[in-house]
Short mmCIF file of C-alpha atoms in Angstrom, two decimals:
data_model
loop_
_atom_site.label_atom_id
_atom_site.label_comp_id
_atom_site.label_asym_id
_atom_site.label_seq_id
_atom_site.Cartn_x
_atom_site.Cartn_y
_atom_site.Cartn_z
CA MET A 1 -38.70 12.92 -15.15
CA LEU A 2 -36.54 13.70 -12.13
CA GLN A 3 -37.00 17.17 -10.69
CA ASN A 4 -33.88 19.34 -10.54
CA LYS A 5 -34.95 21.84 -7.85
CA ALA A 6 -33.21 20.78 -4.66
CA THR A 7 -35.10 21.19 -1.38
CA VAL A 8 -33.91 20.87 2.21
CA PHE A 9 -36.47 18.79 4.11
CA ILE A 10 -36.38 19.53 7.85
CA VAL A 11 -37.94 16.96 10.18
CA ASP A 12 -37.94 17.89 13.90
CA ASP A 13 -40.66 17.81 16.56
CA ASP A 14 -39.38 21.11 18.03
CA GLN A 15 -41.06 23.97 16.18
CA SER A 16 -38.42 26.49 17.23
CA VAL A 17 -35.74 24.31 15.65
CA ARG A 18 -37.79 23.87 12.49
CA ASP A 19 -38.36 27.60 12.19
CA ALA A 20 -34.70 28.46 12.84
CA LEU A 21 -33.46 25.92 10.29
CA LYS A 22 -35.92 27.08 7.65
CA LEU A 23 -34.86 30.69 8.20
CA LEU A 24 -31.22 29.66 7.85
CA MET A 25 -31.95 27.91 4.55
CA GLN A 26 -33.89 30.89 3.25
CA SER A 27 -30.99 33.20 4.15
CA ILE A 28 -28.84 31.51 1.49
CA GLY A 29 -31.64 30.95 -1.01
CA LEU A 30 -32.23 27.25 -0.43
CA PRO A 31 -35.86 26.07 -0.63
CA ALA A 32 -36.86 24.38 2.63
CA GLU A 33 -39.88 22.48 3.91
CA THR A 34 -40.52 21.57 7.55
CA TYR A 35 -42.27 18.56 9.09
CA GLU A 36 -43.08 17.92 12.73
CA SER A 37 -42.77 14.14 12.52
CA GLY A 38 -41.41 11.28 10.47
CA GLN A 39 -44.98 10.25 9.64
CA ALA A 40 -45.73 13.71 8.25
CA TYR A 41 -42.67 13.60 6.03
CA LEU A 42 -43.42 10.09 4.76
CA ALA A 43 -47.00 11.11 3.91
CA GLN A 44 -45.68 13.49 1.23
CA PHE A 45 -42.45 11.67 0.30
CA ASP A 46 -41.74 11.71 -3.43
CA PRO A 47 -38.53 9.94 -4.53
CA GLU A 48 -38.30 12.15 -7.59
CA ARG A 49 -37.86 15.30 -5.52
CA ALA A 50 -34.21 16.26 -5.25
CA GLY A 51 -32.71 17.49 -2.01
CA CYS A 52 -31.50 16.35 1.40
CA LEU A 53 -33.06 15.59 4.76
CA VAL A 54 -32.11 17.30 8.03
CA LEU A 55 -33.50 14.88 10.57
CA ASP A 56 -33.73 14.91 14.36
CA VAL A 57 -32.80 11.59 15.95
CA ARG A 58 -35.15 11.70 18.95
CA MET A 59 -38.76 12.54 18.17
CA LYS A 60 -42.13 11.51 19.53
CA GLY A 61 -43.60 8.59 17.62
CA MET A 62 -41.28 7.61 14.79
CA SER A 63 -37.64 8.26 15.64
CA GLY A 64 -35.17 9.62 13.13
CA LEU A 65 -33.41 6.25 12.96
CA VAL A 66 -36.67 4.47 12.12
CA LEU A 67 -37.42 7.01 9.39
CA GLN A 68 -33.90 6.52 8.04
CA GLU A 69 -34.48 2.77 7.91
CA LYS A 70 -37.75 3.19 6.01
CA LEU A 71 -36.16 5.55 3.50
CA SER A 72 -33.21 3.19 2.96
CA LYS A 73 -35.59 0.87 1.09
CA GLN A 74 -36.16 3.58 -1.55
CA VAL A 75 -33.97 3.72 -4.66
CA LEU A 76 -33.83 7.51 -4.65
CA ALA A 77 -34.07 8.65 -1.04
CA PRO A 78 -32.44 11.98 -0.12
CA PRO A 79 -29.14 11.96 1.79
CA ILE A 80 -29.72 12.34 5.53
CA ILE A 81 -28.02 14.68 7.99
CA MET A 82 -28.84 13.55 11.54
CA ILE A 83 -29.07 16.18 14.29
CA THR A 84 -29.43 15.59 18.03
CA GLY A 85 -29.21 17.46 21.29
CA HIS A 86 -28.30 14.39 23.26
CA GLY A 87 -24.80 13.59 22.03
CA ASP A 88 -25.60 9.90 21.86
CA ILE A 89 -22.48 8.36 20.32
CA ALA A 90 -24.12 4.96 19.85
CA MET A 91 -26.87 6.64 17.82
CA ALA A 92 -24.26 8.50 15.78
CA VAL A 93 -22.48 5.27 14.93
CA ARG A 94 -25.75 3.55 14.03
CA ALA A 95 -26.88 6.44 11.83
CA ILE A 96 -23.59 6.64 9.94
CA GLN A 97 -23.44 2.86 9.49
CA ALA A 98 -26.97 2.99 8.08
CA GLY A 99 -25.86 5.53 5.48
CA ALA A 100 -26.35 8.99 7.00
CA SER A 101 -24.13 11.52 5.27
CA ASP A 102 -23.40 13.37 8.53
CA PHE A 103 -24.26 13.54 12.23
CA ILE A 104 -24.32 16.93 13.97
CA GLU A 105 -24.92 17.73 17.64
CA LYS A 106 -27.14 20.57 18.86
CA PRO A 107 -26.43 23.38 19.30
CA PHE A 108 -24.76 23.29 15.91
CA ASN A 109 -22.64 25.84 14.13
CA ASP A 110 -24.61 27.33 11.24
CA GLN A 111 -21.67 27.31 8.85
CA ALA A 112 -20.79 23.69 9.64
CA LEU A 113 -24.39 22.65 9.05
CA LEU A 114 -24.59 24.57 5.77
CA GLU A 115 -21.37 22.96 4.54
CA SER A 116 -22.79 19.53 5.41
CA ILE A 117 -26.01 20.35 3.55
CA HIS A 118 -24.11 21.44 0.45
CA ARG A 119 -22.15 18.17 0.48
CA ALA A 120 -25.40 16.21 0.83
CA LEU A 121 -27.00 18.10 -2.06
CA GLU A 122 -23.98 17.39 -4.26
CA GLN A 123 -24.22 13.72 -3.30
CA ASP A 124 -27.92 13.66 -4.19
CA ALA A 125 -27.34 15.41 -7.52
CA LYS A 126 -24.65 12.87 -8.46
CA LYS A 127 -26.87 9.92 -7.55
CA ARG A 128 -29.79 11.34 -9.54
CA GLY A 129 -27.56 12.03 -12.51
CA GLN A 130 -26.47 8.39 -12.52
CA ALA A 131 -30.10 7.28 -12.23
CA MET A 132 -31.03 9.37 -15.27
CA GLN A 133 -28.16 7.87 -17.27
CA GLN A 134 -29.25 4.37 -16.30
CA GLU A 135 -32.82 5.12 -17.33
CA GLU A 136 -31.60 6.41 -20.69
CA VAL A 137 -29.54 3.27 -21.34
CA ILE A 138 -32.45 1.04 -20.31
CA ASN A 139 -34.71 2.89 -22.75
CA ARG A 140 -32.18 2.31 -25.55
CA LEU A 141 -31.97 -1.40 -24.68
CA ALA A 142 -35.75 -1.62 -24.90
CA GLN A 143 -35.54 -0.55 -28.56
CA LEU A 144 -33.49 -3.63 -29.51
CA THR A 145 -35.15 -6.63 -31.11
CA GLN A 146 -34.74 -10.03 -29.49
CA ARG A 147 -32.07 -11.00 -32.04
CA GLU A 148 -30.21 -7.72 -31.56
CA ARG A 149 -30.28 -8.32 -27.82
CA GLU A 150 -28.80 -11.80 -28.33
CA VAL A 151 -26.04 -10.39 -30.52
CA LEU A 152 -25.37 -7.66 -27.94
CA GLU A 153 -24.96 -10.23 -25.18
CA GLN A 154 -22.50 -12.19 -27.29
CA VAL A 155 -20.54 -9.07 -28.23
CA VAL A 156 -20.28 -8.00 -24.60
CA ALA A 157 -19.06 -11.49 -23.75
CA GLY A 158 -16.11 -10.78 -26.08
CA LYS A 159 -17.02 -13.20 -28.86
CA ARG A 160 -16.00 -12.59 -32.47
CA ASN A 161 -18.55 -12.30 -35.26
CA LYS A 162 -17.67 -15.76 -36.60
CA VAL A 163 -18.32 -17.38 -33.21
CA ILE A 164 -21.53 -15.40 -32.70
CA ALA A 165 -22.77 -16.52 -36.11
CA PHE A 166 -22.11 -20.15 -35.23
CA ASP A 167 -23.74 -19.89 -31.77
CA LEU A 168 -26.87 -18.17 -33.12
CA ASN A 169 -26.99 -20.22 -36.33
CA ILE A 170 -26.96 -17.16 -38.59
CA THR A 171 -24.51 -15.87 -41.19
CA GLN A 172 -21.56 -13.67 -40.30
CA SER A 173 -22.90 -10.88 -42.50
CA THR A 174 -26.17 -11.01 -40.55
CA VAL A 175 -24.23 -10.70 -37.31
CA GLU A 176 -22.41 -7.66 -38.70
CA ALA A 177 -25.72 -6.07 -39.71
CA HIS A 178 -27.16 -6.69 -36.24
CA ARG A 179 -24.04 -5.28 -34.58
CA SER A 180 -24.30 -2.14 -36.68
CA ARG A 181 -27.95 -1.63 -35.67
CA VAL A 182 -27.13 -2.29 -32.02
CA MET A 183 -24.39 0.37 -32.08
CA GLU A 184 -26.78 2.80 -33.75
CA LYS A 185 -29.71 2.20 -31.39
CA MET A 186 -27.50 2.30 -28.29
CA GLN A 187 -25.77 5.45 -29.60
CA ALA A 188 -22.43 3.84 -28.86
CA LYS A 189 -19.35 5.41 -30.45
CA SER A 190 -17.15 2.36 -29.87
CA LEU A 191 -17.21 -1.17 -28.54
CA SER A 192 -15.80 -0.01 -25.20
CA ASP A 193 -18.54 2.63 -25.03
CA LEU A 194 -21.15 -0.07 -25.63
CA MET A 195 -19.68 -2.30 -22.93
CA ARG A 196 -19.66 0.55 -20.40
CA MET A 197 -23.36 1.15 -21.03
CA VAL A 198 -24.23 -2.51 -20.55
CA LEU A 199 -22.16 -2.82 -17.37
CA PHE A 200 -23.72 0.39 -16.09
CA VAL A 201 -27.18 -1.19 -16.04
CA HIS A 202 -25.96 -4.70 -15.08
CA LEU A 203 -27.47 -6.45 -18.09
CA ASP A 204 -28.36 -10.08 -17.34
#
């Protein structure tokens, strides 16, 4: 079960920056956790925890860009807001191309950072909502029998009952019965609804 409580994860090797950012989050009621290194953050990383990551680009040991690369391999990694005091444009371009939701230079404006964080949290919530819907559809698909799955695949391919019956070597009335059970198990209100579900999970 995906957790709904969004947290701002702050990763920076400068304690004063970590403390200031955490205080800023607390001032608007956002839960925040701080980490002094990318390694420390990865040690506790849980893909089911909702939130966003405020990440310093230049740190001792693992850089922010390396941490971003490692997290990019996760299905549900939090959106990343890169921060830096160096104004390195090449790094900014690389971070954005790798999927960072924003790139902000130090010293940053508090309001601008908070607006970026809110956008990132909305992005994360949307992605997690889609993941939950996919999981629900996958669970419904798992309830289908092998024959119902075969009928579903034929229906989604746009074939009529008569053609499906011929292809599967069963009667048309049997196809209709299977279709009815598929609609019921998938909780589909219409054929178009059923097709949207299947396309949503990229059924092979």
